[in-house]
């Protein structure tokens, strides 16, 4: 059973993606939905955590470009 670590601050309306960043994982779909949520005026923070294989470098670059082109860099962060 997991217990909450009280030393870690809670961030309301936070979204966390943890996993390999690959087209098969549909991270682009997640970003599209996050854009819709942002456009509706809902406040949130999203953290996208994961690595990719070298053949998916362009996909990851396109995801980051999508975030920048849609001015989402203040709410969506890649780690």
mmCIF file of N, CA, C and O in Angstrom:
data_model
loop_
_atom_site.group_PDB
_atom_site.id
_atom_site.type_symbol
_atom_site.label_atom_id
_atom_site.label_comp_id
_atom_site.label_asym_id
_atom_site.label_seq_id
_atom_site.Cartn_x
_atom_site.Cartn_y
_atom_site.Cartn_z
ATOM 1 N N UNK A 1 0.852 -1.167 0.000
ATOM 2 C CA UNK A 1 0.000 0.000 0.000
ATOM 3 C C UNK A 1 0.901 1.233 0.000
ATOM 4 O O UNK A 1 1.872 1.307 0.730
ATOM 5 N N UNK A 2 0.512 2.194 -0.814
ATOM 6 C CA UNK A 2 1.274 3.432 -0.927
ATOM 7 C C UNK A 2 0.747 4.461 0.056
ATOM 8 O O UNK A 2 -0.448 4.575 0.272
ATOM 9 N N UNK A 3 1.660 5.225 0.617
ATOM 10 C CA UNK A 3 1.287 6.332 1.483
ATOM 11 C C UNK A 3 1.830 7.610 0.879
ATOM 12 O O UNK A 3 2.926 7.616 0.317
ATOM 13 N N UNK A 4 1.075 8.674 1.009
ATOM 14 C CA UNK A 4 1.488 9.965 0.485
ATOM 15 C C UNK A 4 2.710 10.471 1.245
ATOM 16 O O UNK A 4 2.764 10.419 2.470
ATOM 17 N N UNK A 5 3.691 10.950 0.491
ATOM 18 C CA UNK A 5 4.887 11.564 1.068
ATOM 19 C C UNK A 5 4.564 13.027 1.332
ATOM 20 O O UNK A 5 4.427 13.825 0.396
ATOM 21 N N UNK A 6 4.409 13.395 2.575
ATOM 22 C CA UNK A 6 3.997 14.742 2.945
ATOM 23 C C UNK A 6 5.051 15.797 2.649
ATOM 24 O O UNK A 6 4.754 16.993 2.668
ATOM 25 N N UNK A 7 6.280 15.373 2.343
ATOM 26 C CA UNK A 7 7.327 16.347 2.013
ATOM 27 C C UNK A 7 7.214 16.839 0.565
ATOM 28 O O UNK A 7 7.854 17.811 0.183
ATOM 29 N N UNK A 8 6.387 16.183 -0.230
ATOM 30 C CA UNK A 8 6.195 16.575 -1.627
ATOM 31 C C UNK A 8 4.928 17.425 -1.709
ATOM 32 O O UNK A 8 3.845 16.961 -1.362
ATOM 33 N N UNK A 9 5.061 18.678 -2.148
ATOM 34 C CA UNK A 9 3.880 19.548 -2.205
ATOM 35 C C UNK A 9 2.887 19.080 -3.273
ATOM 36 O O UNK A 9 3.286 18.596 -4.333
ATOM 37 N N UNK A 10 1.615 19.211 -2.954
ATOM 38 C CA UNK A 10 0.566 18.891 -3.927
ATOM 39 C C UNK A 10 0.394 20.068 -4.871
ATOM 40 O O UNK A 10 0.398 21.219 -4.449
ATOM 41 N N UNK A 11 0.242 19.775 -6.128
ATOM 42 C CA UNK A 11 -0.007 20.805 -7.130
ATOM 43 C C UNK A 11 -1.406 20.539 -7.692
ATOM 44 O O UNK A 11 -1.616 19.526 -8.370
ATOM 45 N N UNK A 12 -2.357 21.427 -7.396
ATOM 46 C CA UNK A 12 -3.715 21.210 -7.897
ATOM 47 C C UNK A 12 -3.746 21.170 -9.428
ATOM 48 O O UNK A 12 -2.960 21.849 -10.093
ATOM 49 N N UNK A 13 -4.653 20.368 -9.964
ATOM 50 C CA UNK A 13 -4.864 20.270 -11.412
ATOM 51 C C UNK A 13 -3.594 19.901 -12.169
ATOM 52 O O UNK A 13 -3.304 20.449 -13.223
ATOM 53 N N UNK A 14 -2.841 18.971 -11.619
ATOM 54 C CA UNK A 14 -1.616 18.548 -12.292
ATOM 55 C C UNK A 14 -1.845 17.223 -13.018
ATOM 56 O O UNK A 14 -2.610 16.377 -12.571
ATOM 57 N N UNK A 15 -1.183 17.097 -14.154
ATOM 58 C CA UNK A 15 -1.295 15.917 -15.010
ATOM 59 C C UNK A 15 0.111 15.395 -15.243
ATOM 60 O O UNK A 15 1.015 16.166 -15.596
ATOM 61 N N UNK A 16 0.297 14.104 -15.059
ATOM 62 C CA UNK A 16 1.617 13.503 -15.211
ATOM 63 C C UNK A 16 1.550 12.358 -16.211
ATOM 64 O O UNK A 16 0.720 11.460 -16.078
ATOM 65 N N UNK A 17 2.417 12.415 -17.217
ATOM 66 C CA UNK A 17 2.596 11.299 -18.149
ATOM 67 C C UNK A 17 3.981 10.738 -17.882
ATOM 68 O O UNK A 17 4.980 11.471 -17.942
ATOM 69 N N UNK A 18 4.034 9.451 -17.577
ATOM 70 C CA UNK A 18 5.319 8.773 -17.408
ATOM 71 C C UNK A 18 5.337 7.587 -18.358
ATOM 72 O O UNK A 18 4.456 6.729 -18.297
ATOM 73 N N UNK A 19 6.319 7.547 -19.238
ATOM 74 C CA UNK A 19 6.428 6.428 -20.160
ATOM 75 C C UNK A 19 7.313 6.790 -21.333
ATOM 76 O O UNK A 19 7.751 7.932 -21.485
ATOM 77 N N UNK A 20 7.551 5.801 -22.155
ATOM 78 C CA UNK A 20 8.348 6.036 -23.360
ATOM 79 C C UNK A 20 7.574 6.976 -24.276
ATOM 80 O O UNK A 20 6.363 6.850 -24.439
ATOM 81 N N UNK A 21 8.256 7.943 -24.838
ATOM 82 C CA UNK A 21 7.618 8.877 -25.760
ATOM 83 C C UNK A 21 7.781 8.315 -27.162
ATOM 84 O O UNK A 21 8.879 8.301 -27.719
ATOM 85 N N UNK A 22 6.671 7.825 -27.693
ATOM 86 C CA UNK A 22 6.673 7.121 -28.963
ATOM 87 C C UNK A 22 5.310 7.309 -29.618
ATOM 88 O O UNK A 22 4.302 7.451 -28.923
ATOM 89 N N UNK A 23 5.246 7.279 -30.949
ATOM 90 C CA UNK A 23 3.956 7.424 -31.622
ATOM 91 C C UNK A 23 2.913 6.400 -31.153
ATOM 92 O O UNK A 23 1.728 6.726 -31.058
ATOM 93 N N UNK A 24 3.336 5.208 -30.838
ATOM 94 C CA UNK A 24 2.380 4.182 -30.419
ATOM 95 C C UNK A 24 1.712 4.516 -29.091
ATOM 96 O O UNK A 24 0.622 4.051 -28.789
ATOM 97 N N UNK A 25 2.357 5.381 -28.288
ATOM 98 C CA UNK A 25 1.801 5.796 -26.990
ATOM 99 C C UNK A 25 0.816 6.953 -27.121
ATOM 100 O O UNK A 25 0.177 7.343 -26.163
ATOM 101 N N UNK A 26 0.724 7.541 -28.313
ATOM 102 C CA UNK A 26 -0.238 8.610 -28.619
ATOM 103 C C UNK A 26 -0.076 9.852 -27.745
ATOM 104 O O UNK A 26 -1.057 10.469 -27.333
ATOM 105 N N UNK A 27 1.160 10.243 -27.483
ATOM 106 C CA UNK A 27 1.401 11.452 -26.703
ATOM 107 C C UNK A 27 0.882 12.675 -27.462
ATOM 108 O O UNK A 27 0.430 13.645 -26.852
ATOM 109 N N UNK A 28 0.893 12.616 -28.781
ATOM 110 C CA UNK A 28 0.344 13.715 -29.584
ATOM 111 C C UNK A 28 -1.138 13.906 -29.299
ATOM 112 O O UNK A 28 -1.627 15.044 -29.221
ATOM 113 N N UNK A 29 -1.867 12.831 -29.092
ATOM 114 C CA UNK A 29 -3.285 12.915 -28.756
ATOM 115 C C UNK A 29 -3.461 13.566 -27.377
ATOM 116 O O UNK A 29 -4.341 14.406 -27.184
ATOM 117 N N UNK A 30 -2.614 13.168 -26.440
ATOM 118 C CA UNK A 30 -2.647 13.777 -25.108
ATOM 119 C C UNK A 30 -2.426 15.282 -25.214
ATOM 120 O O UNK A 30 -3.162 16.073 -24.606
ATOM 121 N N UNK A 31 -1.435 15.706 -25.991
ATOM 122 C CA UNK A 31 -1.156 17.136 -26.126
ATOM 123 C C UNK A 31 -2.322 17.875 -26.781
ATOM 124 O O UNK A 31 -2.646 19.006 -26.386
ATOM 125 N N UNK A 32 -2.977 17.249 -27.739
ATOM 126 C CA UNK A 32 -4.151 17.869 -28.379
ATOM 127 C C UNK A 32 -5.272 18.075 -27.370
ATOM 128 O O UNK A 32 -5.924 19.125 -27.353
ATOM 129 N N UNK A 33 -5.492 17.083 -26.529
ATOM 130 C CA UNK A 33 -6.521 17.203 -25.497
ATOM 131 C C UNK A 33 -6.131 18.274 -24.477
ATOM 132 O O UNK A 33 -6.972 19.076 -24.050
ATOM 133 N N UNK A 34 -4.863 18.315 -24.097
ATOM 134 C CA UNK A 34 -4.405 19.339 -23.160
ATOM 135 C C UNK A 34 -4.585 20.736 -23.751
ATOM 136 O O UNK A 34 -4.942 21.682 -23.032
ATOM 137 N N UNK A 35 -4.385 20.879 -25.059
ATOM 138 C CA UNK A 35 -4.612 22.166 -25.714
ATOM 139 C C UNK A 35 -6.078 22.553 -25.609
ATOM 140 O O UNK A 35 -6.408 23.701 -25.303
ATOM 141 N N UNK A 36 -6.977 21.598 -25.846
ATOM 142 C CA UNK A 36 -8.413 21.874 -25.734
ATOM 143 C C UNK A 36 -8.775 22.300 -24.312
ATOM 144 O O UNK A 36 -9.571 23.233 -24.117
ATOM 145 N N UNK A 37 -8.218 21.621 -23.330
ATOM 146 C CA UNK A 37 -8.479 21.973 -21.932
ATOM 147 C C UNK A 37 -7.980 23.386 -21.656
ATOM 148 O O UNK A 37 -8.682 24.199 -21.041
ATOM 149 N N UNK A 38 -6.779 23.685 -22.137
ATOM 150 C CA UNK A 38 -6.209 25.020 -21.948
ATOM 151 C C UNK A 38 -7.073 26.078 -22.631
ATOM 152 O O UNK A 38 -7.362 27.132 -22.052
ATOM 153 N N UNK A 39 -7.499 25.800 -23.862
ATOM 154 C CA UNK A 39 -8.316 26.751 -24.619
ATOM 155 C C UNK A 39 -9.671 26.995 -23.959
ATOM 156 O O UNK A 39 -10.275 28.054 -24.152
ATOM 157 N N UNK A 40 -10.146 26.033 -23.186
ATOM 158 C CA UNK A 40 -11.435 26.196 -22.497
ATOM 159 C C UNK A 40 -11.311 27.061 -21.249
ATOM 160 O O UNK A 40 -12.310 27.392 -20.615
ATOM 161 N N UNK A 41 -10.072 27.411 -20.883
ATOM 162 C CA UNK A 41 -9.854 28.277 -19.735
ATOM 163 C C UNK A 41 -9.513 27.551 -18.447
ATOM 164 O O UNK A 41 -9.279 28.184 -17.422
ATOM 165 N N UNK A 42 -9.473 26.240 -18.496
ATOM 166 C CA UNK A 42 -9.132 25.458 -17.305
ATOM 167 C C UNK A 42 -7.637 25.560 -17.037
ATOM 168 O O UNK A 42 -6.825 25.375 -17.934
ATOM 169 N N UNK A 43 -7.283 25.850 -15.791
ATOM 170 C CA UNK A 43 -5.870 25.938 -15.426
ATOM 171 C C UNK A 43 -5.346 24.564 -15.021
ATOM 172 O O UNK A 43 -6.038 23.798 -14.347
ATOM 173 N N UNK A 44 -4.137 24.242 -15.455
ATOM 174 C CA UNK A 44 -3.492 22.978 -15.114
ATOM 175 C C UNK A 44 -2.004 23.091 -15.386
ATOM 176 O O UNK A 44 -1.548 24.035 -16.035
ATOM 177 N N UNK A 45 -1.279 22.123 -14.899
ATOM 178 C CA UNK A 45 0.138 21.950 -15.224
ATOM 179 C C UNK A 45 0.308 20.498 -15.652
ATOM 180 O O UNK A 45 -0.263 19.594 -15.037
ATOM 181 N N UNK A 46 1.058 20.268 -16.706
ATOM 182 C CA UNK A 46 1.305 18.909 -17.187
ATOM 183 C C UNK A 46 2.802 18.665 -17.291
ATOM 184 O O UNK A 46 3.556 19.533 -17.756
ATOM 185 N N UNK A 47 3.204 17.502 -16.860
ATOM 186 C CA UNK A 47 4.598 17.099 -16.929
ATOM 187 C C UNK A 47 4.675 15.818 -17.753
ATOM 188 O O UNK A 47 4.006 14.833 -17.430
ATOM 189 N N UNK A 48 5.454 15.854 -18.820
ATOM 190 C CA UNK A 48 5.644 14.705 -19.702
ATOM 191 C C UNK A 48 7.042 14.166 -19.413
ATOM 192 O O UNK A 48 8.040 14.823 -19.715
ATOM 193 N N UNK A 49 7.110 12.987 -18.814
ATOM 194 C CA UNK A 49 8.386 12.381 -18.428
ATOM 195 C C UNK A 49 8.608 11.093 -19.209
ATOM 196 O O UNK A 49 7.749 10.217 -19.207
ATOM 197 N N UNK A 50 9.757 10.992 -19.845
ATOM 198 C CA UNK A 50 10.077 9.757 -20.534
ATOM 199 C C UNK A 50 11.180 9.944 -21.548
ATOM 200 O O UNK A 50 11.517 11.066 -21.925
ATOM 201 N N UNK A 51 11.709 8.832 -21.958
ATOM 202 C CA UNK A 51 12.737 8.813 -22.993
ATOM 203 C C UNK A 51 12.127 8.306 -24.286
ATOM 204 O O UNK A 51 10.987 7.849 -24.315
ATOM 205 N N UNK A 52 12.893 8.397 -25.334
ATOM 206 C CA UNK A 52 12.473 7.854 -26.618
ATOM 207 C C UNK A 52 13.649 7.132 -27.254
ATOM 208 O O UNK A 52 14.791 7.352 -26.886
ATOM 209 N N UNK A 53 13.317 6.268 -28.198
ATOM 210 C CA UNK A 53 14.381 5.622 -28.954
ATOM 211 C C UNK A 53 14.804 6.582 -30.070
ATOM 212 O O UNK A 53 14.021 7.456 -30.474
ATOM 213 N N UNK A 54 16.036 6.465 -30.541
ATOM 214 C CA UNK A 54 16.536 7.416 -31.543
ATOM 215 C C UNK A 54 15.641 7.562 -32.784
ATOM 216 O O UNK A 54 15.525 8.664 -33.320
ATOM 217 N N UNK A 55 14.984 6.510 -33.193
ATOM 218 C CA UNK A 55 14.140 6.608 -34.390
ATOM 219 C C UNK A 55 12.901 7.475 -34.152
ATOM 220 O O UNK A 55 12.227 7.851 -35.118
ATOM 221 N N UNK A 56 12.600 7.793 -32.890
ATOM 222 C CA UNK A 56 11.441 8.645 -32.570
ATOM 223 C C UNK A 56 11.834 10.084 -32.256
ATOM 224 O O UNK A 56 11.004 10.866 -31.792
ATOM 225 N N UNK A 57 13.072 10.468 -32.545
ATOM 226 C CA UNK A 57 13.521 11.830 -32.261
ATOM 227 C C UNK A 57 12.668 12.886 -32.964
ATOM 228 O O UNK A 57 12.320 13.905 -32.371
ATOM 229 N N UNK A 58 12.303 12.651 -34.222
ATOM 230 C CA UNK A 58 11.490 13.620 -34.947
ATOM 231 C C UNK A 58 10.119 13.750 -34.300
ATOM 232 O O UNK A 58 9.573 14.852 -34.185
ATOM 233 N N UNK A 59 9.549 12.629 -33.857
ATOM 234 C CA UNK A 59 8.249 12.659 -33.185
ATOM 235 C C UNK A 59 8.322 13.537 -31.933
ATOM 236 O O UNK A 59 7.451 14.388 -31.711
ATOM 237 N N UNK A 60 9.348 13.352 -31.136
ATOM 238 C CA UNK A 60 9.515 14.145 -29.911
ATOM 239 C C UNK A 60 9.716 15.621 -30.278
ATOM 240 O O UNK A 60 9.121 16.509 -29.645
ATOM 241 N N UNK A 61 10.510 15.896 -31.287
ATOM 242 C CA UNK A 61 10.714 17.278 -31.727
ATOM 243 C C UNK A 61 9.387 17.905 -32.171
ATOM 244 O O UNK A 61 9.109 19.067 -31.867
ATOM 245 N N UNK A 62 8.564 17.128 -32.878
ATOM 246 C CA UNK A 62 7.256 17.628 -33.324
ATOM 247 C C UNK A 62 6.338 17.911 -32.136
ATOM 248 O O UNK A 62 5.576 18.883 -32.155
ATOM 249 N N UNK A 63 6.392 17.084 -31.104
ATOM 250 C CA UNK A 63 5.585 17.320 -29.904
ATOM 251 C C UNK A 63 6.000 18.635 -29.233
ATOM 252 O O UNK A 63 5.148 19.450 -28.863
ATOM 253 N N UNK A 64 7.305 18.825 -29.098
ATOM 254 C CA UNK A 64 7.801 20.045 -28.470
ATOM 255 C C UNK A 64 7.463 21.271 -29.318
ATOM 256 O O UNK A 64 7.139 22.342 -28.781
ATOM 257 N N UNK A 65 7.511 21.117 -30.628
ATOM 258 C CA UNK A 65 7.147 22.203 -31.540
ATOM 259 C C UNK A 65 5.667 22.546 -31.380
ATOM 260 O O UNK A 65 5.291 23.724 -31.356
ATOM 261 N N UNK A 66 4.816 21.532 -31.245
ATOM 262 C CA UNK A 66 3.385 21.740 -31.030
ATOM 263 C C UNK A 66 3.147 22.575 -29.767
ATOM 264 O O UNK A 66 2.342 23.510 -29.770
ATOM 265 N N UNK A 67 3.855 22.237 -28.704
ATOM 266 C CA UNK A 67 3.721 22.968 -27.448
ATOM 267 C C UNK A 67 4.099 24.437 -27.649
ATOM 268 O O UNK A 67 3.374 25.344 -27.221
ATOM 269 N N UNK A 68 5.203 24.691 -28.322
ATOM 270 C CA UNK A 68 5.649 26.072 -28.551
ATOM 271 C C UNK A 68 4.701 26.833 -29.477
ATOM 272 O O UNK A 68 4.349 27.978 -29.193
ATOM 273 N N UNK A 69 4.286 26.202 -30.560
ATOM 274 C CA UNK A 69 3.405 26.863 -31.527
ATOM 275 C C UNK A 69 2.056 27.230 -30.922
ATOM 276 O O UNK A 69 1.399 28.161 -31.393
ATOM 277 N N UNK A 70 1.639 26.503 -29.900
ATOM 278 C CA UNK A 70 0.339 26.748 -29.276
ATOM 279 C C UNK A 70 0.465 27.465 -27.933
ATOM 280 O O UNK A 70 -0.494 27.519 -27.158
ATOM 281 N N UNK A 71 1.650 28.021 -27.681
ATOM 282 C CA UNK A 71 1.908 28.792 -26.455
ATOM 283 C C UNK A 71 1.529 28.018 -25.192
ATOM 284 O O UNK A 71 0.906 28.562 -24.277
ATOM 285 N N UNK A 72 1.913 26.755 -25.156
ATOM 286 C CA UNK A 72 1.607 25.904 -24.008
ATOM 287 C C UNK A 72 2.834 25.649 -23.133
ATOM 288 O O UNK A 72 2.764 24.876 -22.185
ATOM 289 N N UNK A 73 3.942 26.296 -23.433
ATOM 290 C CA UNK A 73 5.184 26.023 -22.716
ATOM 291 C C UNK A 73 5.113 26.376 -21.237
ATOM 292 O O UNK A 73 5.921 25.883 -20.450
ATOM 293 N N UNK A 74 4.158 27.198 -20.846
ATOM 294 C CA UNK A 74 4.014 27.519 -19.414
ATOM 295 C C UNK A 74 3.191 26.483 -18.657
ATOM 296 O O UNK A 74 3.151 26.518 -17.430
ATOM 297 N N UNK A 75 2.503 25.619 -19.393
ATOM 298 C CA UNK A 75 1.659 24.617 -18.728
ATOM 299 C C UNK A 75 2.075 23.182 -19.025
ATOM 300 O O UNK A 75 1.715 22.274 -18.292
ATOM 301 N N UNK A 76 2.835 22.968 -20.096
ATOM 302 C CA UNK A 76 3.293 21.620 -20.449
ATOM 303 C C UNK A 76 4.815 21.620 -20.482
ATOM 304 O O UNK A 76 5.429 22.403 -21.212
ATOM 305 N N UNK A 77 5.416 20.733 -19.688
ATOM 306 C CA UNK A 77 6.871 20.661 -19.573
ATOM 307 C C UNK A 77 7.324 19.240 -19.876
ATOM 308 O O UNK A 77 6.709 18.276 -19.418
ATOM 309 N N UNK A 78 8.396 19.121 -20.644
ATOM 310 C CA UNK A 78 9.024 17.824 -20.925
ATOM 311 C C UNK A 78 10.230 17.664 -20.009
ATOM 312 O O UNK A 78 11.023 18.576 -19.856
ATOM 313 N N UNK A 79 10.377 16.482 -19.429
ATOM 314 C CA UNK A 79 11.552 16.166 -18.604
ATOM 315 C C UNK A 79 12.177 14.904 -19.121
ATOM 316 O O UNK A 79 11.535 13.991 -19.516
#
